[in-house]
Short mmCIF file of C-alpha atoms in Angstrom, two decimals:
data_model
loop_
_atom_site.label_atom_id
_atom_site.label_comp_id
_atom_site.label_asym_id
_atom_site.label_seq_id
_atom_site.Cartn_x
_atom_site.Cartn_y
_atom_site.Cartn_z
CA MET A 1 -0.01 -0.01 0.02
CA ALA A 2 1.41 3.36 -0.94
CA VAL A 3 1.75 5.86 1.91
CA ASP A 4 2.42 9.48 1.20
CA GLU A 5 1.35 12.89 2.44
CA SER A 6 -2.13 12.40 0.93
CA THR A 7 -2.83 9.32 3.02
CA PRO A 8 -6.15 10.26 4.71
CA LEU A 9 -6.93 9.72 8.31
CA LEU A 10 -9.09 6.81 9.40
CA GLU A 11 -12.43 6.93 7.67
CA ASN A 12 -15.26 4.68 6.51
CA SER A 13 -17.61 5.22 3.58
CA GLN A 14 -20.42 3.35 5.04
CA ALA A 15 -22.65 4.82 7.59
CA LYS A 16 -22.92 3.03 10.86
CA THR A 17 -25.05 3.30 13.92
CA LYS A 18 -23.40 4.10 17.22
CA THR A 19 -21.74 0.98 18.42
CA PRO A 20 -22.00 -0.07 22.05
CA LEU A 21 -18.71 -0.17 23.91
CA PRO A 22 -17.22 -3.63 24.16
CA LYS A 23 -17.60 -3.65 27.89
CA THR A 24 -15.83 -6.81 28.85
CA GLN A 25 -12.66 -6.45 26.82
CA LEU A 26 -12.58 -2.64 27.39
CA GLY A 27 -12.99 -3.25 31.13
CA LEU A 28 -10.21 -5.90 31.24
CA SER A 29 -7.92 -3.54 29.23
CA LEU A 30 -8.45 -0.62 31.59
CA PHE A 31 -7.97 -2.83 34.63
CA VAL A 32 -4.59 -3.96 33.28
CA LEU A 33 -3.67 -0.37 32.41
CA PHE A 34 -4.35 0.44 36.09
CA SER A 35 -1.00 -1.26 36.97
CA GLU A 36 0.84 1.64 35.17
CA PRO A 37 0.08 4.55 37.56
CA MET A 38 0.16 2.03 40.50
CA SER A 39 3.74 1.24 39.67
CA ALA A 40 4.89 4.72 38.70
CA GLN A 41 3.40 6.85 41.45
CA TYR A 42 3.76 4.89 44.67
CA ILE A 43 7.37 5.85 45.32
CA PHE A 44 6.83 9.59 45.46
CA PRO A 45 5.82 9.82 49.18
CA PHE A 46 8.91 8.04 50.43
CA ILE A 47 11.69 8.45 47.81
CA ASN A 48 13.16 11.56 49.51
CA GLN A 49 13.36 9.81 52.82
CA LEU A 50 14.72 6.74 51.19
CA ILE A 51 17.57 8.73 49.53
CA ARG A 52 18.35 10.42 52.88
CA GLU A 53 18.59 7.15 54.71
CA LEU A 54 20.77 5.55 52.08
CA GLY A 55 23.38 8.26 52.80
CA VAL A 56 24.10 8.84 49.13
CA THR A 57 24.06 12.66 49.65
CA GLY A 58 26.79 12.62 52.28
CA GLY A 59 24.50 14.32 54.79
CA ASP A 60 23.71 17.29 52.52
CA ASP A 61 19.91 17.40 52.32
CA ARG A 62 20.05 20.00 49.59
CA LYS A 63 21.14 17.26 47.16
CA ILE A 64 18.23 14.90 47.90
CA GLY A 65 16.13 16.51 45.23
CA TYR A 66 18.81 15.84 42.64
CA TYR A 67 19.13 12.16 43.38
CA ALA A 68 15.32 11.74 43.78
CA GLY A 69 14.79 13.45 40.44
CA VAL A 70 17.11 11.15 38.74
CA ILE A 71 15.32 8.05 40.02
CA GLU A 72 11.88 9.53 39.16
CA SER A 73 13.01 10.48 35.61
CA LEU A 74 14.86 7.33 34.69
CA PHE A 75 11.63 5.30 34.28
CA PHE A 76 10.46 7.68 31.58
CA VAL A 77 13.88 7.98 29.94
CA ALA A 78 14.04 4.14 29.66
CA GLN A 79 10.44 4.08 28.47
CA ALA A 80 11.14 6.73 25.80
CA LEU A 81 14.07 4.69 24.46
CA THR A 82 12.10 1.40 24.15
CA ALA A 83 8.37 2.27 23.81
CA LEU A 84 8.45 2.45 20.09
CA TYR A 85 10.17 -0.91 19.67
CA TRP A 86 7.67 -2.63 21.97
CA SER A 87 4.72 -1.18 20.02
CA ARG A 88 6.39 -2.02 16.74
CA LEU A 89 6.99 -5.60 17.98
CA SER A 90 3.25 -5.84 18.97
CA ASP A 91 2.39 -5.12 15.33
CA TYR A 92 4.09 -8.40 14.42
CA ILE A 93 3.72 -10.85 17.37
CA GLY A 94 0.47 -9.54 18.86
CA ARG A 95 -0.58 -7.19 21.70
CA LYS A 96 -0.81 -9.90 24.47
CA PRO A 97 2.80 -11.11 24.50
CA VAL A 98 4.09 -7.62 24.77
CA LEU A 99 1.64 -6.80 27.51
CA LEU A 100 2.71 -9.90 29.39
CA VAL A 101 6.35 -9.03 29.15
CA GLY A 102 5.65 -5.53 30.37
CA LEU A 103 3.54 -6.68 33.37
CA ALA A 104 6.19 -9.24 34.27
CA GLY A 105 8.87 -6.54 34.09
CA LEU A 106 6.82 -4.17 36.39
CA SER A 107 6.26 -6.93 38.93
CA ALA A 108 9.89 -7.96 39.05
CA SER A 109 11.31 -4.32 39.11
CA ASN A 110 8.96 -3.33 41.92
CA LEU A 111 10.29 -6.23 44.08
CA CYS A 112 13.86 -5.25 43.23
CA PHE A 113 13.17 -1.66 44.24
CA GLY A 114 11.88 -2.63 47.61
CA LEU A 115 14.94 -4.86 48.21
CA SER A 116 17.48 -2.20 47.13
CA ARG A 117 19.85 -0.77 49.67
CA GLU A 118 22.21 0.95 47.20
CA PHE A 119 21.58 3.89 44.95
CA TRP A 120 22.73 2.09 41.84
CA SER A 121 20.27 -0.80 42.42
CA LEU A 122 17.41 1.74 42.78
CA VAL A 123 18.42 3.15 39.45
CA ALA A 124 18.71 -0.24 37.93
CA SER A 125 15.27 -1.32 39.02
CA ARG A 126 13.59 1.76 37.66
CA CYS A 127 15.43 1.54 34.37
CA ILE A 128 14.27 -2.07 34.02
CA ALA A 129 10.68 -1.10 34.81
CA GLY A 130 10.75 1.55 32.08
CA ALA A 131 12.73 -0.47 29.53
CA LEU A 132 10.55 -3.63 29.71
CA ASN A 133 7.31 -1.62 29.81
CA GLY A 134 5.62 -0.46 26.57
CA ASN A 135 2.19 -1.24 27.91
CA VAL A 136 0.61 2.31 27.60
CA GLY A 137 1.24 2.55 23.80
CA VAL A 138 0.14 -1.09 23.32
CA MET A 139 -3.05 -0.62 25.34
CA LYS A 140 -3.99 2.38 23.29
CA SER A 141 -3.63 0.21 20.23
CA ILE A 142 -6.01 -2.41 21.80
CA VAL A 143 -8.63 0.27 22.58
CA GLY A 144 -8.34 1.50 19.01
CA GLU A 145 -8.76 -2.07 17.73
CA ILE A 146 -11.78 -3.00 19.75
CA THR A 147 -13.73 0.18 19.03
CA ASP A 148 -14.81 1.99 15.83
CA ASN A 149 -15.27 5.57 14.87
CA THR A 150 -18.66 5.84 16.66
CA ASN A 151 -17.43 4.90 20.15
CA MET A 152 -13.70 5.41 20.03
CA ALA A 153 -13.75 8.73 21.76
CA ARG A 154 -15.92 7.46 24.56
CA ALA A 155 -13.45 4.50 25.11
CA PHE A 156 -10.42 6.73 25.18
CA ALA A 157 -12.12 9.13 27.61
CA LEU A 158 -12.00 6.35 30.18
CA ILE A 159 -8.16 6.11 30.12
CA PRO A 160 -7.46 9.26 32.08
CA ILE A 161 -9.87 8.16 34.76
CA VAL A 162 -7.68 5.01 35.25
CA PHE A 163 -4.63 7.14 35.58
CA SER A 164 -6.36 9.61 37.91
CA VAL A 165 -7.62 6.88 40.24
CA GLY A 166 -4.22 5.01 40.16
CA ALA A 167 -2.29 8.33 40.79
CA SER A 168 -4.60 8.96 43.76
CA ILE A 169 -4.39 5.40 45.28
CA ALA A 170 -0.69 4.73 44.73
CA PRO A 171 0.64 7.60 46.98
CA LEU A 172 -1.74 6.56 49.72
CA TYR A 173 -0.35 3.03 50.18
CA GLY A 174 3.06 4.24 49.11
CA GLY A 175 3.21 6.64 52.06
CA GLY A 176 1.02 4.56 54.46
CA LEU A 177 2.73 1.22 54.23
CA VAL A 178 6.36 2.32 54.78
CA LYS A 179 8.12 1.19 57.96
CA PRO A 180 5.34 -1.35 58.86
CA HIS A 181 7.46 -2.51 61.89
CA ASP A 182 6.82 0.93 63.48
CA HIS A 183 3.12 0.91 62.85
CA TRP A 184 2.16 -2.74 63.21
CA PRO A 185 4.88 -4.40 65.19
CA GLU A 186 2.74 -7.46 65.97
CA LEU A 187 2.48 -8.30 62.28
CA PHE A 188 5.90 -7.06 61.04
CA SER A 189 8.32 -7.71 63.83
CA GLY A 190 11.04 -9.64 61.98
CA SER A 191 14.41 -8.22 61.25
CA PHE A 192 13.57 -8.30 57.49
CA TRP A 193 11.13 -5.41 57.92
CA VAL A 194 13.72 -3.39 59.76
CA GLN A 195 16.37 -3.96 57.07
CA TYR A 196 13.90 -3.24 54.24
CA PRO A 197 11.42 -0.68 55.63
CA TYR A 198 10.11 0.26 52.12
CA PHE A 199 9.43 -3.25 50.85
CA LEU A 200 5.73 -3.42 51.74
CA PRO A 201 4.39 -0.77 49.31
CA CYS A 202 6.67 -2.17 46.64
CA VAL A 203 5.35 -5.68 47.05
CA VAL A 204 1.74 -4.29 46.83
CA SER A 205 2.50 -2.80 43.43
CA ALA A 206 4.36 -5.97 42.45
CA LEU A 207 1.38 -8.21 43.37
CA PHE A 208 -1.04 -6.02 41.48
CA ALA A 209 1.14 -6.18 38.37
CA ALA A 210 1.39 -10.01 38.82
CA PHE A 211 -2.33 -10.30 39.22
CA SER A 212 -2.81 -8.27 36.06
CA PHE A 213 -0.33 -10.60 34.27
CA PHE A 214 -2.67 -13.56 35.04
CA ILE A 215 -5.83 -11.57 34.07
CA THR A 216 -4.19 -10.71 30.77
CA ALA A 217 -3.05 -14.27 30.04
CA LEU A 218 -6.39 -15.86 30.97
CA PHE A 219 -9.07 -13.45 29.83
CA LEU A 220 -7.85 -10.69 27.65
CA GLU A 221 -8.38 -11.51 23.86
CA GLU A 222 -5.87 -10.80 21.26
CA SER A 223 -6.90 -7.69 19.28
CA LEU A 224 -4.23 -7.60 16.48
CA PRO A 225 -6.15 -8.53 13.27
CA SER A 226 -3.49 -10.84 11.87
CA LYS A 227 -3.44 -12.83 15.19
CA ARG A 228 -7.13 -13.11 15.85
CA ARG A 229 -8.64 -16.57 15.56
CA GLY A 230 -11.21 -17.10 12.90
CA LYS A 231 -12.29 -14.90 9.92
CA GLU A 232 -15.17 -13.32 11.79
CA SER A 233 -14.67 -11.22 14.93
CA GLN A 234 -16.48 -8.57 16.84
CA LEU A 235 -13.29 -6.63 16.93
CA GLU A 236 -13.76 -4.88 13.62
CA ILE A 237 -11.02 -2.44 12.76
CA GLY A 238 -10.87 -2.50 9.01
CA ALA A 239 -13.65 -0.04 8.78
CA GLN A 240 -11.95 2.69 10.70
CA VAL A 241 -8.24 2.16 10.28
CA GLY A 242 -6.45 2.77 6.94
CA THR A 243 -8.04 2.34 3.50
CA ALA A 244 -10.83 0.08 2.61
CA SER A 245 -8.61 -2.48 0.90
CA ASP A 246 -5.31 -2.67 3.01
CA LYS A 247 -3.68 -4.80 0.40
CA ASP A 248 -0.46 -4.99 2.28
CA ALA A 249 -1.31 -6.94 5.50
CA SER A 250 1.80 -5.74 7.25
CA PRO A 251 3.08 -2.80 9.30
CA VAL A 252 4.21 0.30 7.30
CA PRO A 253 7.94 0.93 7.74
CA ILE A 254 8.79 3.48 10.37
CA ARG A 255 10.77 5.72 7.98
CA THR A 256 7.68 5.85 5.69
CA LEU A 257 5.51 6.82 8.62
CA LEU A 258 8.01 9.65 9.64
CA ARG A 259 7.71 11.03 6.09
CA THR A 260 3.92 10.93 6.11
CA TYR A 261 2.29 14.40 6.84
CA SER A 262 -0.95 13.08 8.01
CA VAL A 263 0.91 10.79 10.45
CA MET A 264 3.31 13.22 11.86
CA ILE A 265 0.92 16.12 12.41
CA PRO A 266 -1.02 14.40 15.27
CA ILE A 267 2.18 13.07 16.74
CA ALA A 268 3.90 16.59 16.60
CA ASN A 269 0.84 18.01 18.36
CA TYR A 270 1.03 15.32 21.08
CA GLY A 271 4.69 15.93 21.68
CA ILE A 272 4.52 19.73 21.93
CA LEU A 273 1.39 19.58 23.99
CA GLY A 274 2.97 17.04 26.44
CA LEU A 275 6.03 19.30 26.67
CA VAL A 276 4.06 22.46 27.47
CA ASP A 277 1.82 20.62 29.85
CA ILE A 278 4.58 18.99 31.83
CA GLY A 279 6.34 22.37 32.00
CA PHE A 280 3.30 23.85 33.61
CA PHE A 281 2.94 20.87 35.95
CA ALA A 282 6.49 21.30 37.10
CA LEU A 283 6.33 25.01 37.50
CA VAL A 284 3.05 25.20 39.55
CA PRO A 285 4.34 23.64 42.84
CA LEU A 286 7.65 25.40 42.40
CA PHE A 287 6.11 28.75 41.79
CA TYR A 288 3.66 28.31 44.60
CA ALA A 289 6.48 27.33 47.07
CA THR A 290 8.99 29.99 46.00
CA PRO A 291 9.43 32.79 48.63
CA VAL A 292 7.51 35.97 48.04
CA GLU A 293 10.76 37.94 47.97
CA ILE A 294 11.88 36.34 44.73
CA GLY A 295 8.47 36.37 42.97
CA GLY A 296 6.65 33.29 44.21
CA LEU A 297 3.64 32.79 46.53
CA GLY A 298 5.47 31.33 49.57
CA LEU A 299 2.77 28.70 50.22
CA SER A 300 3.34 25.82 52.61
CA PRO A 301 3.52 22.25 51.35
CA PHE A 302 0.16 21.67 52.99
CA ALA A 303 -1.46 24.54 51.12
CA ILE A 304 0.07 23.38 47.84
CA GLY A 305 -1.26 19.84 48.49
CA VAL A 306 -4.67 21.14 49.18
CA CYS A 307 -4.57 23.20 45.83
CA MET A 308 -3.52 20.09 43.86
CA THR A 309 -6.01 17.76 45.51
CA THR A 310 -8.82 20.26 44.96
CA PHE A 311 -7.80 20.58 41.38
CA GLY A 312 -7.71 16.76 41.01
CA ILE A 313 -11.24 16.44 42.27
CA GLY A 314 -12.50 19.38 40.34
CA ASN A 315 -10.81 18.32 37.20
CA GLY A 316 -12.29 14.82 37.28
CA LEU A 317 -15.81 16.27 37.70
CA PHE A 318 -15.17 18.76 34.94
CA GLN A 319 -14.05 15.99 32.54
CA MET A 320 -17.05 13.80 33.35
CA LEU A 321 -19.57 16.64 32.93
CA PHE A 322 -18.27 18.46 29.91
CA THR A 323 -15.73 16.54 27.81
CA ALA A 324 -17.86 13.93 26.17
CA ARG A 325 -20.56 16.45 25.53
CA ALA A 326 -18.17 18.90 23.97
CA ILE A 327 -16.75 16.29 21.67
CA GLU A 328 -20.17 15.04 20.71
CA ARG A 329 -21.37 18.58 19.81
CA PHE A 330 -18.34 20.25 18.41
CA GLY A 331 -16.01 17.48 17.16
CA GLU A 332 -12.57 16.52 18.10
CA ARG A 333 -10.72 19.15 16.08
CA ARG A 334 -12.65 22.10 17.36
CA VAL A 335 -12.34 20.87 20.99
CA PHE A 336 -8.65 20.41 20.63
CA CYS A 337 -7.94 23.75 18.92
CA SER A 338 -9.99 25.56 21.56
CA ALA A 339 -8.61 23.78 24.57
CA VAL A 340 -4.94 24.51 23.75
CA LEU A 341 -5.80 28.25 23.85
CA ALA A 342 -6.35 27.83 27.62
CA PHE A 343 -2.56 27.69 28.02
CA PHE A 344 -2.41 31.47 27.47
CA PRO A 345 -4.25 32.51 30.63
CA ILE A 346 -2.34 29.86 32.51
CA ILE A 347 1.06 31.24 31.62
CA VAL A 348 0.08 34.82 31.87
CA THR A 349 -1.23 34.35 35.43
CA PHE A 350 2.24 33.52 36.68
CA PRO A 351 3.78 37.04 36.27
CA ILE A 352 0.43 38.63 37.17
CA MET A 353 0.50 36.81 40.53
CA SER A 354 4.13 37.85 41.05
CA TRP A 355 3.22 41.44 40.50
CA VAL A 356 0.14 41.34 42.69
CA ILE A 357 1.88 39.68 45.64
CA GLN A 358 4.77 42.16 45.39
CA LEU A 359 2.24 44.87 45.97
CA GLN A 360 0.16 43.16 48.71
CA LYS A 361 3.06 41.23 50.38
CA GLU A 362 0.67 38.46 51.23
CA VAL A 363 -1.55 35.84 49.67
CA GLY A 364 -4.95 37.56 49.63
CA LEU A 365 -8.24 37.21 47.74
CA ALA A 366 -6.81 38.45 44.44
CA ILE A 367 -4.14 35.70 44.44
CA TRP A 368 -6.71 32.94 45.23
CA VAL A 369 -8.94 34.26 42.35
CA LEU A 370 -5.94 34.03 39.95
CA VAL A 371 -5.07 30.46 41.29
CA PHE A 372 -8.74 29.47 40.58
CA VAL A 373 -8.47 30.92 36.94
CA GLN A 374 -5.22 28.98 36.50
CA MET A 375 -6.62 25.72 37.73
CA LEU A 376 -9.91 26.14 35.70
CA SER A 377 -7.76 26.77 32.60
CA TRP A 378 -5.78 23.69 33.31
CA ALA A 379 -9.00 21.57 33.43
CA VAL A 380 -9.93 22.99 30.01
CA ILE A 381 -6.64 21.91 28.61
CA ASP A 382 -7.06 18.36 29.96
CA MET A 383 -9.90 18.07 27.53
CA ALA A 384 -7.26 18.16 24.78
CA TYR A 385 -4.52 16.15 26.49
CA VAL A 386 -5.54 13.50 28.98
CA THR A 387 -8.92 12.67 27.47
CA ALA A 388 -9.98 11.18 24.27
CA VAL A 389 -9.20 13.91 21.74
CA ILE A 390 -5.44 13.61 21.03
CA PHE A 391 -5.62 9.74 21.40
CA VAL A 392 -8.33 9.66 18.71
CA PHE A 393 -6.27 11.82 16.35
CA VAL A 394 -3.19 9.57 16.75
CA THR A 395 -5.17 6.37 16.38
CA ARG A 396 -7.09 7.40 13.34
CA ALA A 397 -3.91 8.70 11.67
CA ALA A 398 -2.74 5.05 11.24
CA PRO A 399 -2.35 4.37 7.53
CA ASN A 400 -3.47 0.84 7.98
CA LYS A 401 -4.74 -1.44 10.68
CA TYR A 402 -1.36 -3.22 10.96
CA SER A 403 0.54 -0.03 11.90
CA LEU A 404 -1.54 0.96 14.88
CA GLY A 405 0.99 -0.27 17.36
CA THR A 406 3.76 1.62 15.81
CA MET A 407 1.70 4.82 15.70
CA ASN A 408 0.94 4.57 19.42
CA GLY A 409 4.63 3.69 20.06
CA LEU A 410 5.76 6.92 18.33
CA SER A 411 3.20 8.92 20.31
CA GLN A 412 4.24 7.31 23.58
CA THR A 413 7.88 7.94 22.81
CA THR A 414 7.23 11.69 22.38
CA THR A 415 5.30 12.04 25.66
CA SER A 416 7.92 9.92 27.59
CA ILE A 417 10.63 12.20 26.31
CA ALA A 418 8.64 15.20 27.46
CA ARG A 419 8.05 13.68 30.94
CA ALA A 420 11.67 12.66 31.30
CA MET A 421 13.21 16.02 30.21
CA GLY A 422 10.46 18.57 30.77
CA PRO A 423 10.49 19.00 34.62
CA ALA A 424 14.22 19.54 34.95
CA THR A 425 14.33 21.84 31.94
CA PHE A 426 11.57 24.14 33.08
CA THR A 427 12.48 24.21 36.74
CA SER A 428 16.11 25.02 35.83
CA LEU A 429 14.92 27.78 33.42
CA PHE A 430 12.74 29.17 36.30
CA ALA A 431 15.76 29.27 38.62
CA PHE A 432 17.95 30.82 35.89
CA SER A 433 15.34 33.47 35.06
CA LYS A 434 15.01 34.48 38.76
CA GLU A 435 18.79 34.33 39.55
CA TYR A 436 19.68 36.68 36.61
CA ASN A 437 16.42 38.59 36.60
CA LEU A 438 16.01 37.86 32.80
CA LEU A 439 12.97 39.65 31.54
CA GLY A 440 12.16 40.55 35.04
CA GLY A 441 12.47 36.95 36.08
CA ASN A 442 9.97 35.90 33.46
CA LEU A 443 12.13 34.37 30.79
CA VAL A 444 10.80 30.89 31.38
CA TYR A 445 7.19 32.06 30.73
CA PHE A 446 8.25 33.80 27.50
CA LEU A 447 9.80 30.55 26.24
CA LEU A 448 6.58 28.73 27.22
CA LEU A 449 4.60 31.25 25.15
CA ILE A 450 6.84 30.54 22.14
CA LEU A 451 6.19 26.77 22.41
CA LEU A 452 2.54 27.48 22.93
CA CYS A 453 2.34 29.52 19.67
CA LEU A 454 3.98 26.57 17.87
CA LEU A 455 1.29 24.29 19.37
CA VAL A 456 -1.43 26.60 18.26
CA PHE A 457 -0.03 26.61 14.70
CA LEU A 458 0.25 22.84 14.68
CA SER A 459 -3.25 22.37 16.08
CA ARG A 460 -4.72 24.31 13.07
CA ARG A 461 -3.06 21.69 10.77
CA LEU A 462 -5.02 18.86 12.16
CA PRO A 463 -7.73 17.60 9.73
CA GLU A 464 -11.48 17.27 10.47
CA LEU A 465 -12.21 13.71 11.50
CA ARG A 466 -15.09 12.24 9.41
CA LYS A 467 -17.76 10.46 11.32
CA ASP A 468 -19.42 7.16 10.24
CA LYS A 469 -22.73 8.56 11.34
CA GLN A 470 -23.43 12.24 10.69
#
């Protein structure tokens, strides 16, 4: 099949009624995906304390953030280096085998992390977890293959709910189960728990990944068209992925995909959107905690936690109430192009808050109103990022049904690179801007605005997605 810049996005010439979601297989897929945030987020409550107790900083607590940041980022660095290859492999051998390898890797690496007493072993375990795990991209391929154009957006809209719930639960047991010999000495009184005080939350994540492994092996059906049993299947993808004929029943070469305009535009949007979003995500707690004298809000960790928790709850409600309705009424392209514009008030409120607090010398009503505007704008952006919209664009850009894994691998690689590099880049730029008073300490926001203008330009290059049912 020839693939060039004229290759259309996924479409179907035949009208179809709105297809019900495949509840069983979709539910199993989302349950398995739940292991991702469970394994990625549980270390955050105790990683700083663990680094301190290992003595790797030589007693200088100012270095804890550096070592903790290395460990937190390495998972995404390793994932960025391997996600494309796992997704590409799934286009040939099937989705299930790759998922099983990823889940086994997560389980083993979580156990290794809990048993680590040296910094290098912590690093190795997180690298193993990231390198063996390409499950997010593969899972998006499965969702794209078990849905069609009429229900794909609704299915993808469930993915961020999984990540939100997982990201909420994991830190709870990550922080609550450390040092069990202190909290429940009658149950954890052995010398093992004294020597490995952080093993219990690690084993919880490992057991969940292992349980997901068996669920996948026993109940999750293979969705790759060339590996499905029988000629007839309910998992119909030919109608919405690629052209009607798909004469070449094989994945399109990666080099060809990278030269295909209709393929790279959604991926470029995904990458730049991820970079701007992770930059804001890193800057918010830093700006809120920075002392008033150097242009921050000087909020306490508790106040910052309350802000972020309130946003998480409000954002979840916002997505449930408005996102699906907005997509249904206005279409994916219009929602995406409108949502990315919400970055402008988010970025502009940073220097405005600095100016206001320099005048008031305290966090008053005006500051809290600006914080509310910032968080509300962030919720609007999530309509474009963590919900269905960008996932649908990437999935439907696949030139044929056999390249869907590669497409999601490319997109997952871009977002993993952003998550690995973005936080350190933007926090360093923030410090550099303040230290040398560049543009009044606002250089980092100016650079974010440049990236945002690029994103707005790219978003206008996305095509309209044709519906099976008008």
